[in-house]
GROMACS .gro file of C-alpha atoms in nm:
model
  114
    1UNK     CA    1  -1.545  -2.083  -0.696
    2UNK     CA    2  -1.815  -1.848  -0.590
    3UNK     CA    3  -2.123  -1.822  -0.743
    4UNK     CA    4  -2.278  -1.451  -0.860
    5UNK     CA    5  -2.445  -1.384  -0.521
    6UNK     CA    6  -2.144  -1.423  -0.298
    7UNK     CA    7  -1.875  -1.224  -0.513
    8UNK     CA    8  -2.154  -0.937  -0.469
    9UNK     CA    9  -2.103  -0.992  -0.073
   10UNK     CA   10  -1.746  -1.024  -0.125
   11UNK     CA   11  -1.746  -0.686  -0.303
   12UNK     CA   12  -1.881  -0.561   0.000
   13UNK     CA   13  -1.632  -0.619   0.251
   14UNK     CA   14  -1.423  -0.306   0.144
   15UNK     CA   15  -1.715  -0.068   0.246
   16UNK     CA   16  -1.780  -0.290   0.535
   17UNK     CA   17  -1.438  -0.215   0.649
   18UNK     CA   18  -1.399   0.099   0.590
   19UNK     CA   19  -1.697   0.213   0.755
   20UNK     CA   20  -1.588  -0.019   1.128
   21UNK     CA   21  -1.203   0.113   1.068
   22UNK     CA   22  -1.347   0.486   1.032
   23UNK     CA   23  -1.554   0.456   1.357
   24UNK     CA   24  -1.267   0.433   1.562
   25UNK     CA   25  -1.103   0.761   1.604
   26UNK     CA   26  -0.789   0.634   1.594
   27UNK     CA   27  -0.823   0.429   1.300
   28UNK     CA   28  -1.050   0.710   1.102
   29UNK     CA   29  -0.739   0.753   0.873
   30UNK     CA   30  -0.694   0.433   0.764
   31UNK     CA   31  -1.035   0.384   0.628
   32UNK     CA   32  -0.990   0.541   0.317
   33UNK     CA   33  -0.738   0.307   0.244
   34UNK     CA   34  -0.960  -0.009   0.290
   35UNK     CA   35  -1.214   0.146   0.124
   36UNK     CA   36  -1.020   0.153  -0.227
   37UNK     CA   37  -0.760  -0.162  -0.211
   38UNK     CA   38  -0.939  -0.306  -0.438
   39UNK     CA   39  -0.928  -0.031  -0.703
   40UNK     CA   40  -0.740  -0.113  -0.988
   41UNK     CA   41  -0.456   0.120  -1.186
   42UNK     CA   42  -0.678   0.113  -1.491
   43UNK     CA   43  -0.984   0.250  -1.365
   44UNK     CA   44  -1.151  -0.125  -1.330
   45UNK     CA   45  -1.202  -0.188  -0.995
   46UNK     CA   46  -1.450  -0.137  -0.712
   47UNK     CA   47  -1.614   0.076  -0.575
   48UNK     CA   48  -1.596   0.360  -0.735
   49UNK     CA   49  -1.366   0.274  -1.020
   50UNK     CA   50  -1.067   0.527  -0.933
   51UNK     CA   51  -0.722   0.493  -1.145
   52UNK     CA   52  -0.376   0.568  -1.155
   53UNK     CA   53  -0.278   0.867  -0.855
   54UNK     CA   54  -0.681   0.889  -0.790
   55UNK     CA   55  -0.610   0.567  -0.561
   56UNK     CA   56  -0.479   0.669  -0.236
   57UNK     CA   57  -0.128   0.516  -0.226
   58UNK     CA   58  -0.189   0.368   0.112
   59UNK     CA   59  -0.440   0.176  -0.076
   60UNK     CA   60  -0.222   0.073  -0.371
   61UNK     CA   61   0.011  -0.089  -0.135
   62UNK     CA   62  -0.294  -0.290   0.050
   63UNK     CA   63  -0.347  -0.403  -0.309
   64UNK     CA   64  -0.020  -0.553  -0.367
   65UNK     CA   65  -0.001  -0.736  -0.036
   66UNK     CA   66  -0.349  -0.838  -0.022
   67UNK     CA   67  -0.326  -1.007  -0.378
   68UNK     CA   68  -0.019  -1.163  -0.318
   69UNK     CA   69  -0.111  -1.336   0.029
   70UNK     CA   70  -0.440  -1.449  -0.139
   71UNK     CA   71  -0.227  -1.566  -0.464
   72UNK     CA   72  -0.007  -1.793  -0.217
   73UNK     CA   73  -0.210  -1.889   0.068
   74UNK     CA   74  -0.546  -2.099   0.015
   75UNK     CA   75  -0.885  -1.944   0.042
   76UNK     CA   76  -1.212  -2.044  -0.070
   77UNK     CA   77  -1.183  -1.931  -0.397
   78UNK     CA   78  -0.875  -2.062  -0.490
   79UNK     CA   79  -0.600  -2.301  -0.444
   80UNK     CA   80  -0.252  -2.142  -0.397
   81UNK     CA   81   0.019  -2.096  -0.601
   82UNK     CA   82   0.410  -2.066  -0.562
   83UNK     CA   83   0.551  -1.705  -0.418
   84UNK     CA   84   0.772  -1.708  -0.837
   85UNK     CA   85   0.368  -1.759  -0.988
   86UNK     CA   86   0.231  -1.454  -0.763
   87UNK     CA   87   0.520  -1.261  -0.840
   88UNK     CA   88   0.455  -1.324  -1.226
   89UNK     CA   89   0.129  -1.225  -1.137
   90UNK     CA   90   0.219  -0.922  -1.031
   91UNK     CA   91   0.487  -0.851  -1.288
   92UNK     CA   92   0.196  -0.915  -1.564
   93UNK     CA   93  -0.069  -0.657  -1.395
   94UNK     CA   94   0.144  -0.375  -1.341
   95UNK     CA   95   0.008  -0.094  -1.510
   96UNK     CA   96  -0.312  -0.234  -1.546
   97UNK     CA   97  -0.405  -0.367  -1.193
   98UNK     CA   98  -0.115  -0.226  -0.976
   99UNK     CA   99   0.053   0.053  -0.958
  100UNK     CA  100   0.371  -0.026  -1.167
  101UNK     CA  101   0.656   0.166  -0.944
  102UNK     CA  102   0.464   0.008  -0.616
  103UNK     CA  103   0.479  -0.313  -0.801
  104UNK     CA  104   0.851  -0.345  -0.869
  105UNK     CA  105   0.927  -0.220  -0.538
  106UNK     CA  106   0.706  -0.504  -0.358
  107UNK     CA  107   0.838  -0.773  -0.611
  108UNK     CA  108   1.234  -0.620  -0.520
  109UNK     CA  109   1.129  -0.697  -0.126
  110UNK     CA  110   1.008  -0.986  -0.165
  111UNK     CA  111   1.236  -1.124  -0.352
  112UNK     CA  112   1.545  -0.991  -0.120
  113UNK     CA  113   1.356  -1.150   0.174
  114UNK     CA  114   1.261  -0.779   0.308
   0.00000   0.00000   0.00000
């Protein structure tokens, strides 16, 4: 688990990103995206707590797959679990952390192997 100090330089990483990503001009695009993945459909995530269609969709669907790889693959944070508990997951944070059309549609492909 991390302690206080490093989920603050965690929280980071989005801005970080955003602002390398958006000094490329061929990349300038994109940083909006990485700026707001972690945004949450309710209005509770970071950084500047957007919700619902306020959240870039490109950003909504770095959300999805970004959860779910960190939900199934180990990181320092936490130990994995199985690709039917991260879709569960999912299913239970529609509407409140993902978008819930987005959602169903990434839980259809992975599910079908897409």
């Amino acid at each position: 688990m991390l302690n206080e100090n490093e989920w603050k330089v965690m929280r980071k990483h989005a801005e970080i990103g955003a602002r390398v990503i958006s000094s490329d001009p061929d990349l300038a695009d994109v940083g909006e995206a990485v700026l707001f993945h972690h945004e949450r459909w309710d209005g509770t995530g970071y950084p500047k707590g957007l919700r619902e269609k306020e959240i870039p969709i490109a950003a909504r669907i770095i959300a999805l797959a970004d959860s779910y790889d960190t939900m199934i693959n180990q990181s320092t944070y936490r130990r994995p679990i199985s690709k039917e508990e991260a879709i569960a997951e999912i299913r239970r944070n529609k509407g409140t952390q993902f978008d819930p059309k987005l959602a169903e549609a990434f839980i259809k492909k992975v599910l079908n192997g897409s």
